PDB file of C-alpha atoms in Angstrom:
ATOM      1  CA  UNK A   1       7.502  11.170  20.241  1.00  0.00           C
ATOM      2  CA  UNK A   2       5.283   8.208  20.964  1.00  0.00           C
ATOM      3  CA  UNK A   3       3.805   7.007  18.024  1.00  0.00           C
ATOM      4  CA  UNK A   4       1.120   4.222  17.745  1.00  0.00           C
ATOM      5  CA  UNK A   5       0.565   2.267  14.453  1.00  0.00           C
ATOM      6  CA  UNK A   6      -2.255   0.373  13.573  1.00  0.00           C
ATOM      7  CA  UNK A   7      -2.030  -2.535  10.837  1.00  0.00           C
ATOM      8  CA  UNK A   8       1.257  -4.561  11.235  1.00  0.00           C
ATOM      9  CA  UNK A   9       1.170  -6.167   7.689  1.00  0.00           C
ATOM     10  CA  UNK A  10       4.265  -6.014   5.339  1.00  0.00           C
ATOM     11  CA  UNK A  11       4.224  -2.343   5.061  1.00  0.00           C
ATOM     12  CA  UNK A  12       3.167  -1.511   8.695  1.00  0.00           C
ATOM     13  CA  UNK A  13       5.863  -3.708  10.004  1.00  0.00           C
ATOM     14  CA  UNK A  14       8.530  -1.910   7.719  1.00  0.00           C
ATOM     15  CA  UNK A  15       7.289   1.467   8.961  1.00  0.00           C
ATOM     16  CA  UNK A  16       7.595   0.488  12.709  1.00  0.00           C
ATOM     17  CA  UNK A  17      11.202  -0.409  12.060  1.00  0.00           C
ATOM     18  CA  UNK A  18      11.922   2.850  10.604  1.00  0.00           C
ATOM     19  CA  UNK A  19      10.213   4.740  13.374  1.00  0.00           C
ATOM     20  CA  UNK A  20      12.116   2.894  15.908  1.00  0.00           C
ATOM     21  CA  UNK A  21      15.270   3.769  14.133  1.00  0.00           C
ATOM     22  CA  UNK A  22      14.365   7.180  13.781  1.00  0.00           C
ATOM     23  CA  UNK A  23      14.219   7.121  17.961  1.00  0.00           C
ATOM     24  CA  UNK A  24      10.318   7.020  18.588  1.00  0.00           C
ATOM     25  CA  UNK A  25       8.643   5.105  21.073  1.00  0.00           C
ATOM     26  CA  UNK A  26       6.413   2.914  19.033  1.00  0.00           C
ATOM     27  CA  UNK A  27       3.143   1.191  20.263  1.00  0.00           C
ATOM     28  CA  UNK A  28       1.457  -1.252  17.865  1.00  0.00           C
ATOM     29  CA  UNK A  29      -2.109  -3.085  17.297  1.00  0.00           C
ATOM     30  CA  UNK A  30      -3.142  -5.539  14.838  1.00  0.00           C
ATOM     31  CA  UNK A  31      -6.473  -7.527  14.377  1.00  0.00           C
ATOM     32  CA  UNK A  32      -4.419 -10.694  14.010  1.00  0.00           C
ATOM     33  CA  UNK A  33      -1.875 -10.948  17.048  1.00  0.00           C
ATOM     34  CA  UNK A  34       0.458 -12.967  14.876  1.00  0.00           C
ATOM     35  CA  UNK A  35       1.899 -10.101  12.919  1.00  0.00           C
ATOM     36  CA  UNK A  36       2.438  -8.341  16.080  1.00  0.00           C
ATOM     37  CA  UNK A  37       5.475 -10.701  16.854  1.00  0.00           C
ATOM     38  CA  UNK A  38       8.084  -9.285  14.793  1.00  0.00           C
ATOM     39  CA  UNK A  39       7.365  -5.432  15.833  1.00  0.00           C
ATOM     40  CA  UNK A  40       7.319  -6.442  19.172  1.00  0.00           C
ATOM     41  CA  UNK A  41      10.469  -8.165  19.155  1.00  0.00           C
ATOM     42  CA  UNK A  42      12.019  -5.126  17.496  1.00  0.00           C
ATOM     43  CA  UNK A  43      11.280  -2.941  20.339  1.00  0.00           C
ATOM     44  CA  UNK A  44       7.514  -1.862  19.860  1.00  0.00           C
ATOM     45  CA  UNK A  45       5.098  -2.369  22.633  1.00  0.00           C
ATOM     46  CA  UNK A  46       1.401  -4.248  22.202  1.00  0.00           C
ATOM     47  CA  UNK A  47      -1.595  -2.235  23.078  1.00  0.00           C
ATOM     48  CA  UNK A  48      -4.500  -4.152  23.741  1.00  0.00           C
ATOM     49  CA  UNK A  49      -7.138  -1.968  21.866  1.00  0.00           C
ATOM     50  CA  UNK A  50      -7.088   0.616  19.448  1.00  0.00           C
ATOM     51  CA  UNK A  51      -8.541   3.103  21.750  1.00  0.00           C
ATOM     52  CA  UNK A  52      -5.842   2.098  24.548  1.00  0.00           C
ATOM     53  CA  UNK A  53      -3.131   2.783  21.644  1.00  0.00           C
ATOM     54  CA  UNK A  54      -4.404   6.211  21.066  1.00  0.00           C
ATOM     55  CA  UNK A  55      -4.370   7.160  24.618  1.00  0.00           C
ATOM     56  CA  UNK A  56      -0.751   6.187  24.916  1.00  0.00           C
ATOM     57  CA  UNK A  57       0.421   7.848  21.918  1.00  0.00           C
ATOM     58  CA  UNK A  58       1.235  11.397  20.592  1.00  0.00           C
ATOM     59  CA  UNK A  59       0.382  10.587  17.045  1.00  0.00           C
ATOM     60  CA  UNK A  60      -1.104   7.499  15.178  1.00  0.00           C
ATOM     61  CA  UNK A  61      -0.509   6.304  12.027  1.00  0.00           C
ATOM     62  CA  UNK A  62      -2.988   3.815  10.647  1.00  0.00           C
ATOM     63  CA  UNK A  63      -2.504   1.303   7.489  1.00  0.00           C
ATOM     64  CA  UNK A  64      -5.178  -1.162   6.742  1.00  0.00           C
ATOM     65  CA  UNK A  65      -6.329  -3.030   3.771  1.00  0.00           C
ATOM     66  CA  UNK A  66      -9.708  -1.484   3.024  1.00  0.00           C
ATOM     67  CA  UNK A  67     -12.576   0.711   4.212  1.00  0.00           C
ATOM     68  CA  UNK A  68     -14.086  -2.329   5.873  1.00  0.00           C
ATOM     69  CA  UNK A  69     -11.089  -2.714   7.900  1.00  0.00           C
ATOM     70  CA  UNK A  70     -10.983   1.040   8.809  1.00  0.00           C
ATOM     71  CA  UNK A  71     -14.620   0.956   9.976  1.00  0.00           C
ATOM     72  CA  UNK A  72     -13.682  -1.943  12.443  1.00  0.00           C
ATOM     73  CA  UNK A  73     -10.564   0.053  13.787  1.00  0.00           C
ATOM     74  CA  UNK A  74     -12.314   3.415  14.048  1.00  0.00           C
ATOM     75  CA  UNK A  75     -15.585   2.491  15.118  1.00  0.00           C
ATOM     76  CA  UNK A  76     -16.104  -0.667  17.351  1.00  0.00           C
ATOM     77  CA  UNK A  77     -17.682   0.518  20.353  1.00  0.00           C
ATOM     78  CA  UNK A  78     -15.455   0.994  23.445  1.00  0.00           C
ATOM     79  CA  UNK A  79     -12.061  -0.294  21.748  1.00  0.00           C
ATOM     80  CA  UNK A  80     -12.002   1.539  18.582  1.00  0.00           C
ATOM     81  CA  UNK A  81     -10.125   4.725  18.071  1.00  0.00           C
ATOM     82  CA  UNK A  82     -13.213   7.048  18.237  1.00  0.00           C
ATOM     83  CA  UNK A  83     -13.973   5.568  21.770  1.00  0.00           C
ATOM     84  CA  UNK A  84     -10.595   7.356  23.176  1.00  0.00           C
ATOM     85  CA  UNK A  85      -9.983  11.083  23.875  1.00  0.00           C
ATOM     86  CA  UNK A  86      -8.649  12.228  20.471  1.00  0.00           C
ATOM     87  CA  UNK A  87      -8.280  15.953  21.609  1.00  0.00           C
ATOM     88  CA  UNK A  88      -5.207  17.413  19.804  1.00  0.00           C
ATOM     89  CA  UNK A  89      -4.185  13.778  18.622  1.00  0.00           C
ATOM     90  CA  UNK A  90      -2.580  13.429  15.305  1.00  0.00           C
ATOM     91  CA  UNK A  91      -4.284  10.682  13.166  1.00  0.00           C
ATOM     92  CA  UNK A  92      -2.263   9.741   9.916  1.00  0.00           C
ATOM     93  CA  UNK A  93      -4.255   7.245   7.763  1.00  0.00           C
ATOM     94  CA  UNK A  94      -2.198   5.571   4.794  1.00  0.00           C
ATOM     95  CA  UNK A  95      -4.780   3.214   3.802  1.00  0.00           C
ATOM     96  CA  UNK A  96      -5.432   3.083  -0.021  1.00  0.00           C
ATOM     97  CA  UNK A  97      -9.300   3.509   0.197  1.00  0.00           C
ATOM     98  CA  UNK A  98     -11.573   5.760  -1.730  1.00  0.00           C
ATOM     99  CA  UNK A  99     -11.755   9.296  -1.088  1.00  0.00           C
ATOM    100  CA  UNK A 100     -15.434   9.183   0.346  1.00  0.00           C
ATOM    101  CA  UNK A 101     -14.111   6.714   3.110  1.00  0.00           C
ATOM    102  CA  UNK A 102     -11.246   9.088   4.167  1.00  0.00           C
ATOM    103  CA  UNK A 103     -13.735  12.229   4.164  1.00  0.00           C
ATOM    104  CA  UNK A 104     -15.978  10.141   6.541  1.00  0.00           C
ATOM    105  CA  UNK A 105     -13.213   9.241   8.960  1.00  0.00           C
ATOM    106  CA  UNK A 106     -11.947  13.050   8.791  1.00  0.00           C
ATOM    107  CA  UNK A 107     -15.183  14.268  10.102  1.00  0.00           C
ATOM    108  CA  UNK A 108     -15.499  11.474  12.883  1.00  0.00           C
ATOM    109  CA  UNK A 109     -12.014  12.370  14.167  1.00  0.00           C
ATOM    110  CA  UNK A 110     -12.402  15.936  13.923  1.00  0.00           C
ATOM    111  CA  UNK A 111     -15.832  15.703  16.008  1.00  0.00           C
ATOM    112  CA  UNK A 112     -13.509  13.878  18.879  1.00  0.00           C
ATOM    113  CA  UNK A 113     -11.154  16.845  18.711  1.00  0.00           C
ATOM    114  CA  UNK A 114      -8.300  14.993  16.596  1.00  0.00           C
ATOM    115  CA  UNK A 115      -6.287  16.080  13.632  1.00  0.00           C
ATOM    116  CA  UNK A 116      -6.846  13.796  10.697  1.00  0.00           C
ATOM    117  CA  UNK A 117      -4.373  13.633   7.752  1.00  0.00           C
ATOM    118  CA  UNK A 118      -5.096  11.503   4.875  1.00  0.00           C
ATOM    119  CA  UNK A 119      -1.723  10.229   3.509  1.00  0.00           C
ATOM    120  CA  UNK A 120      -1.685   7.091   1.460  1.00  0.00           C
ATOM    121  CA  UNK A 121       1.873   6.244   0.353  1.00  0.00           C
ATOM    122  CA  UNK A 122       3.637   5.038  -3.131  1.00  0.00           C
ATOM    123  CA  UNK A 123       6.294   2.594  -2.312  1.00  0.00           C
ATOM    124  CA  UNK A 124       6.601  -1.238  -1.152  1.00  0.00           C
ATOM    125  CA  UNK A 125       8.398  -2.539   1.861  1.00  0.00           C
ATOM    126  CA  UNK A 126      11.782  -1.724   0.742  1.00  0.00           C
ATOM    127  CA  UNK A 127      11.151   2.089   0.675  1.00  0.00           C
ATOM    128  CA  UNK A 128       9.231   1.886   3.575  1.00  0.00           C
ATOM    129  CA  UNK A 129      11.928   0.495   5.762  1.00  0.00           C
ATOM    130  CA  UNK A 130      14.460   3.199   4.277  1.00  0.00           C
ATOM    131  CA  UNK A 131      12.448   6.269   4.648  1.00  0.00           C
ATOM    132  CA  UNK A 132      11.762   6.551   0.976  1.00  0.00           C
ATOM    133  CA  UNK A 133       8.051   6.382   0.469  1.00  0.00           C
ATOM    134  CA  UNK A 134       5.978   9.087  -1.384  1.00  0.00           C
ATOM    135  CA  UNK A 135       3.117  10.481   0.404  1.00  0.00           C
ATOM    136  CA  UNK A 136      -0.035  12.106  -1.273  1.00  0.00           C
ATOM    137  CA  UNK A 137      -1.540  13.831   1.509  1.00  0.00           C
ATOM    138  CA  UNK A 138      -5.038  15.465   1.822  1.00  0.00           C
ATOM    139  CA  UNK A 139      -5.611  17.459   4.984  1.00  0.00           C
ATOM    140  CA  UNK A 140      -6.248  20.869   6.360  1.00  0.00           C
ATOM    141  CA  UNK A 141      -3.182  22.974   6.335  1.00  0.00           C
ATOM    142  CA  UNK A 142      -2.885  22.930  10.180  1.00  0.00           C
ATOM    143  CA  UNK A 143      -3.115  19.125  10.275  1.00  0.00           C
ATOM    144  CA  UNK A 144      -0.620  18.794   7.575  1.00  0.00           C
ATOM    145  CA  UNK A 145       2.080  20.898   9.310  1.00  0.00           C
ATOM    146  CA  UNK A 146       1.450  18.991  12.530  1.00  0.00           C
ATOM    147  CA  UNK A 147       2.229  15.703  10.400  1.00  0.00           C
ATOM    148  CA  UNK A 148       4.758  16.868   8.213  1.00  0.00           C
ATOM    149  CA  UNK A 149       7.647  15.991  10.408  1.00  0.00           C
ATOM    150  CA  UNK A 150       6.887  12.694  10.957  1.00  0.00           C
ATOM    151  CA  UNK A 151       6.079  11.895   7.421  1.00  0.00           C
ATOM    152  CA  UNK A 152       9.452  13.512   6.144  1.00  0.00           C
ATOM    153  CA  UNK A 153      11.106  10.644   8.461  1.00  0.00           C
ATOM    154  CA  UNK A 154       9.168   8.081   6.545  1.00  0.00           C
ATOM    155  CA  UNK A 155       8.790   9.553   3.004  1.00  0.00           C
ATOM    156  CA  UNK A 156      11.505  10.887   0.330  1.00  0.00           C
ATOM    157  CA  UNK A 157       8.689  13.103  -0.640  1.00  0.00           C
ATOM    158  CA  UNK A 158       5.575  14.628   0.987  1.00  0.00           C
ATOM    159  CA  UNK A 159       3.037  16.195  -1.389  1.00  0.00           C
ATOM    160  CA  UNK A 160      -0.009  18.249   0.236  1.00  0.00           C
ATOM    161  CA  UNK A 161      -2.586  18.153  -2.831  1.00  0.00           C
ATOM    162  CA  UNK A 162      -5.193  19.366  -1.164  1.00  0.00           C
ATOM    163  CA  UNK A 163      -8.188  18.618   1.627  1.00  0.00           C
ATOM    164  CA  UNK A 164      -9.149  15.131   2.540  1.00  0.00           C
ATOM    165  CA  UNK A 165      -9.936  12.955  -0.216  1.00  0.00           C
ATOM    166  CA  UNK A 166      -7.566  14.243  -2.680  1.00  0.00           C
ATOM    167  CA  UNK A 167      -4.788  12.215  -1.333  1.00  0.00           C
ATOM    168  CA  UNK A 168      -6.809   9.309  -2.181  1.00  0.00           C
ATOM    169  CA  UNK A 169      -7.606  10.506  -5.711  1.00  0.00           C
ATOM    170  CA  UNK A 170      -4.057  11.007  -6.398  1.00  0.00           C
ATOM    171  CA  UNK A 171      -2.889   7.323  -5.006  1.00  0.00           C
ATOM    172  CA  UNK A 172      -5.481   5.728  -6.992  1.00  0.00           C
ATOM    173  CA  UNK A 173      -4.375   7.479 -10.298  1.00  0.00           C
ATOM    174  CA  UNK A 174      -0.655   6.899  -9.291  1.00  0.00           C
ATOM    175  CA  UNK A 175      -1.287   3.156  -8.855  1.00  0.00           C
ATOM    176  CA  UNK A 176      -3.078   2.689 -11.980  1.00  0.00           C
ATOM    177  CA  UNK A 177      -0.503   2.422 -14.872  1.00  0.00           C
ATOM    178  CA  UNK A 178       1.858   0.614 -12.392  1.00  0.00           C
ATOM    179  CA  UNK A 179      -0.430  -1.988 -11.589  1.00  0.00           C
ATOM    180  CA  UNK A 180      -1.611  -2.574 -15.030  1.00  0.00           C
ATOM    181  CA  UNK A 181       2.124  -2.766 -16.273  1.00  0.00           C
ATOM    182  CA  UNK A 182       2.742  -6.158 -14.494  1.00  0.00           C
ATOM    183  CA  UNK A 183      -0.322  -7.774 -16.834  1.00  0.00           C
ATOM    184  CA  UNK A 184       1.008  -5.944 -19.749  1.00  0.00           C
ATOM    185  CA  UNK A 185       4.532  -7.256 -19.303  1.00  0.00           C
ATOM    186  CA  UNK A 186       3.288 -10.695 -19.160  1.00  0.00           C
ATOM    187  CA  UNK A 187       1.689 -10.210 -22.443  1.00  0.00           C
ATOM    188  CA  UNK A 188       4.447  -8.917 -23.898  1.00  0.00           C
ATOM    189  CA  UNK A 189       6.662 -11.648 -22.354  1.00  0.00           C
ATOM    190  CA  UNK A 190       4.257 -14.114 -24.469  1.00  0.00           C
ATOM    191  CA  UNK A 191       4.944 -12.469 -27.861  1.00  0.00           C
ATOM    192  CA  UNK A 192       8.520 -13.135 -27.534  1.00  0.00           C
ATOM    193  CA  UNK A 193       8.700 -16.647 -25.649  1.00  0.00           C
ATOM    194  CA  UNK A 194       9.201 -18.733 -28.899  1.00  0.00           C
ATOM    195  CA  UNK A 195      12.760 -16.567 -29.828  1.00  0.00           C
ATOM    196  CA  UNK A 196      14.266 -18.218 -26.624  1.00  0.00           C
ATOM    197  CA  UNK A 197      16.480 -15.410 -25.736  1.00  0.00           C
ATOM    198  CA  UNK A 198      18.768 -15.699 -22.778  1.00  0.00           C
ATOM    199  CA  UNK A 199      16.728 -14.552 -20.151  1.00  0.00           C
ATOM    200  CA  UNK A 200      19.597 -11.812 -19.146  1.00  0.00           C
ATOM    201  CA  UNK A 201      19.549 -10.543 -22.491  1.00  0.00           C
ATOM    202  CA  UNK A 202      15.979 -10.527 -22.949  1.00  0.00           C
ATOM    203  CA  UNK A 203      15.110  -8.368 -20.046  1.00  0.00           C
ATOM    204  CA  UNK A 204      18.335  -6.079 -20.983  1.00  0.00           C
ATOM    205  CA  UNK A 205      16.704  -5.546 -24.007  1.00  0.00           C
ATOM    206  CA  UNK A 206      12.849  -4.702 -22.811  1.00  0.00           C
ATOM    207  CA  UNK A 207      14.583  -2.647 -19.825  1.00  0.00           C
ATOM    208  CA  UNK A 208      16.195  -0.099 -22.233  1.00  0.00           C
ATOM    209  CA  UNK A 209      13.002   0.843 -24.112  1.00  0.00           C
ATOM    210  CA  UNK A 210      10.297   3.786 -23.336  1.00  0.00           C
ATOM    211  CA  UNK A 211       7.986   1.023 -22.481  1.00  0.00           C
ATOM    212  CA  UNK A 212       9.702  -0.013 -19.319  1.00  0.00           C
ATOM    213  CA  UNK A 213       8.599   1.412 -16.045  1.00  0.00           C
ATOM    214  CA  UNK A 214      10.934   2.330 -13.319  1.00  0.00           C
ATOM    215  CA  UNK A 215       9.409  -0.469 -11.063  1.00  0.00           C
ATOM    216  CA  UNK A 216      10.336  -2.841 -13.910  1.00  0.00           C
ATOM    217  CA  UNK A 217      13.927  -1.454 -14.304  1.00  0.00           C
ATOM    218  CA  UNK A 218      14.425  -1.974 -10.424  1.00  0.00           C
ATOM    219  CA  UNK A 219      13.232  -5.344 -10.704  1.00  0.00           C
ATOM    220  CA  UNK A 220      14.775  -6.540 -13.594  1.00  0.00           C
ATOM    221  CA  UNK A 221      17.544  -8.744 -11.958  1.00  0.00           C
ATOM    222  CA  UNK A 222      14.607 -10.576 -10.032  1.00  0.00           C
ATOM    223  CA  UNK A 223      12.806 -11.264 -13.657  1.00  0.00           C
ATOM    224  CA  UNK A 224      16.098 -12.549 -14.850  1.00  0.00           C
ATOM    225  CA  UNK A 225      16.401 -14.777 -11.960  1.00  0.00           C
ATOM    226  CA  UNK A 226      12.810 -16.206 -12.146  1.00  0.00           C
ATOM    227  CA  UNK A 227      13.233 -16.723 -15.856  1.00  0.00           C
ATOM    228  CA  UNK A 228      16.070 -18.930 -14.885  1.00  0.00           C
ATOM    229  CA  UNK A 229      14.091 -20.836 -12.850  1.00  0.00           C
ATOM    230  CA  UNK A 230      15.133 -19.891  -9.257  1.00  0.00           C
ATOM    231  CA  UNK A 231      12.314 -19.713  -6.524  1.00  0.00           C
ATOM    232  CA  UNK A 232       9.881 -16.850  -6.167  1.00  0.00           C
ATOM    233  CA  UNK A 233      10.689 -13.684  -3.981  1.00  0.00           C
ATOM    234  CA  UNK A 234       8.975 -13.030  -0.977  1.00  0.00           C
ATOM    235  CA  UNK A 235       6.139 -10.705  -1.976  1.00  0.00           C
ATOM    236  CA  UNK A 236       6.591  -6.919  -1.163  1.00  0.00           C
ATOM    237  CA  UNK A 237       3.159  -6.193  -2.996  1.00  0.00           C
ATOM    238  CA  UNK A 238       0.943  -9.433  -3.575  1.00  0.00           C
ATOM    239  CA  UNK A 239      -1.516  -9.915  -6.282  1.00  0.00           C
ATOM    240  CA  UNK A 240      -4.507 -10.046  -3.476  1.00  0.00           C
ATOM    241  CA  UNK A 241      -3.599  -6.572  -2.507  1.00  0.00           C
ATOM    242  CA  UNK A 242      -3.088  -5.391  -6.203  1.00  0.00           C
ATOM    243  CA  UNK A 243      -6.449  -6.495  -7.419  1.00  0.00           C
ATOM    244  CA  UNK A 244      -8.086  -4.952  -4.140  1.00  0.00           C
ATOM    245  CA  UNK A 245      -6.644  -1.560  -5.378  1.00  0.00           C
ATOM    246  CA  UNK A 246      -7.825  -2.130  -8.957  1.00  0.00           C
ATOM    247  CA  UNK A 247     -11.044  -2.932  -7.481  1.00  0.00           C
ATOM    248  CA  UNK A 248     -11.134   0.648  -5.561  1.00  0.00           C
ATOM    249  CA  UNK A 249     -10.169   2.311  -8.775  1.00  0.00           C
ATOM    250  CA  UNK A 250     -13.152   0.653 -10.693  1.00  0.00           C
ATOM    251  CA  UNK A 251     -15.718   1.699  -7.695  1.00  0.00           C
ATOM    252  CA  UNK A 252     -14.320   5.296  -7.551  1.00  0.00           C
ATOM    253  CA  UNK A 253     -14.497   5.519 -11.481  1.00  0.00           C
ATOM    254  CA  UNK A 254     -18.111   4.267 -11.451  1.00  0.00           C
ATOM    255  CA  UNK A 255     -18.888   7.144  -8.795  1.00  0.00           C
ATOM    256  CA  UNK A 256     -17.352   9.711 -11.091  1.00  0.00           C
ATOM    257  CA  UNK A 257     -19.074   8.623 -14.120  1.00  0.00           C
ATOM    258  CA  UNK A 258     -15.767   7.346 -15.853  1.00  0.00           C
ATOM    259  CA  UNK A 259     -14.783   4.346 -17.909  1.00  0.00           C
ATOM    260  CA  UNK A 260     -11.676   2.300 -17.030  1.00  0.00           C
ATOM    261  CA  UNK A 261     -11.515  -0.709 -19.571  1.00  0.00           C
ATOM    262  CA  UNK A 262      -7.970  -1.297 -19.023  1.00  0.00           C
ATOM    263  CA  UNK A 263      -8.403  -1.695 -15.039  1.00  0.00           C
ATOM    264  CA  UNK A 264     -11.673  -3.818 -15.500  1.00  0.00           C
ATOM    265  CA  UNK A 265      -9.379  -6.350 -18.094  1.00  0.00           C
ATOM    266  CA  UNK A 266      -6.745  -6.168 -15.427  1.00  0.00           C
ATOM    267  CA  UNK A 267      -8.864  -7.343 -12.714  1.00  0.00           C
ATOM    268  CA  UNK A 268     -10.075 -10.185 -14.604  1.00  0.00           C
ATOM    269  CA  UNK A 269      -6.326 -11.171 -15.539  1.00  0.00           C
ATOM    270  CA  UNK A 270      -5.580 -10.952 -11.635  1.00  0.00           C
ATOM    271  CA  UNK A 271      -8.226 -12.848 -10.625  1.00  0.00           C
ATOM    272  CA  UNK A 272      -7.275 -15.705 -12.856  1.00  0.00           C
ATOM    273  CA  UNK A 273      -3.573 -15.693 -11.150  1.00  0.00           C
ATOM    274  CA  UNK A 274      -5.643 -15.632  -7.757  1.00  0.00           C
ATOM    275  CA  UNK A 275      -7.703 -18.286  -8.507  1.00  0.00           C
ATOM    276  CA  UNK A 276      -4.428 -20.360  -9.452  1.00  0.00           C
ATOM    277  CA  UNK A 277      -3.290 -19.885  -6.158  1.00  0.00           C
ATOM    278  CA  UNK A 278      -1.139 -16.908  -6.541  1.00  0.00           C
ATOM    279  CA  UNK A 279      -2.883 -14.289  -4.104  1.00  0.00           C
ATOM    280  CA  UNK A 280       0.116 -14.075  -1.963  1.00  0.00           C
ATOM    281  CA  UNK A 281       2.488 -13.753  -4.781  1.00  0.00           C
ATOM    282  CA  UNK A 282       4.686 -10.764  -5.731  1.00  0.00           C
ATOM    283  CA  UNK A 283       3.573  -8.633  -8.345  1.00  0.00           C
ATOM    284  CA  UNK A 284       6.305  -9.962 -10.909  1.00  0.00           C
ATOM    285  CA  UNK A 285       4.534 -13.404 -10.824  1.00  0.00           C
ATOM    286  CA  UNK A 286       1.439 -11.683 -12.512  1.00  0.00           C
ATOM    287  CA  UNK A 287       3.665 -11.323 -15.685  1.00  0.00           C
ATOM    288  CA  UNK A 288       5.298 -14.696 -15.478  1.00  0.00           C
ATOM    289  CA  UNK A 289       1.652 -16.349 -14.819  1.00  0.00           C
ATOM    290  CA  UNK A 290       0.547 -14.654 -17.850  1.00  0.00           C
ATOM    291  CA  UNK A 291       3.797 -15.941 -19.996  1.00  0.00           C
ATOM    292  CA  UNK A 292       2.916 -19.167 -18.944  1.00  0.00           C
ATOM    293  CA  UNK A 293      -0.432 -19.332 -20.263  1.00  0.00           C
ATOM    294  CA  UNK A 294       0.821 -18.531 -23.964  1.00  0.00           C
ATOM    295  CA  UNK A 295      -1.544 -20.964 -25.944  1.00  0.00           C
ATOM    296  CA  UNK A 296      -4.356 -21.023 -23.675  1.00  0.00           C
ATOM    297  CA  UNK A 297      -7.654 -19.716 -24.798  1.00  0.00           C
ATOM    298  CA  UNK A 298      -9.002 -19.098 -20.898  1.00  0.00           C
TER     299      UNK A 298
END
């Protein structure tokens, strides 16, 4: 299949490699051309515009930072996706955005004859590279059936949870406890720093408790390494992106008339780390940043 991918950030690049490995002919486009170098070196072809990529592809995967980026990619006159003939084209959008953004895009793509599938995914670059993501799909049944074979090559689990909008709602809910965990764990570390336990023993104890998330257990060796003073790891999900997702949750909650006090506090905590220069740091650095602040009143 000819698959076009728009958005070659960390996740997009990992997905491109997976698609090539599965035998697809892959085209790519990204607003920042430097992020196309690795995919092109791996065998992907570079398209000049999103519209051109759509014309050259049977299916499109879009994975962008936010709704503003989506608007630019889809709606830019003459070069955006919607400028192309989308008749019977499959458009799978994996961006983490508010449901209303996905619903609006679905209407625009459908009006052009395309099949729109909302499919934000759970997982970072490692699972993306290995085809072990978790897809939360919102789509009409016929569109989902068209997308399912491709999604199964990228994901360990694919859940069709309703019409467009439902996938985004579920993705935000899934991300909430994970993203606030890194801050909560940093606060936990600040309570035991004075014990001076060896890092490997401390992390072993904390990981063998009901409060330890699966993500933390998977990263326990990295925590030990960092607590031992080893260099930071390359980010698989950076603090800037985490705060963006938390802000999206906050906006969605406000639209629903719901209150998210823990999310609001987490946004403030992540902002402090970002202001300290950690916007591109990995998620575990939030925990270590807060531990290092022990005794600070700000």
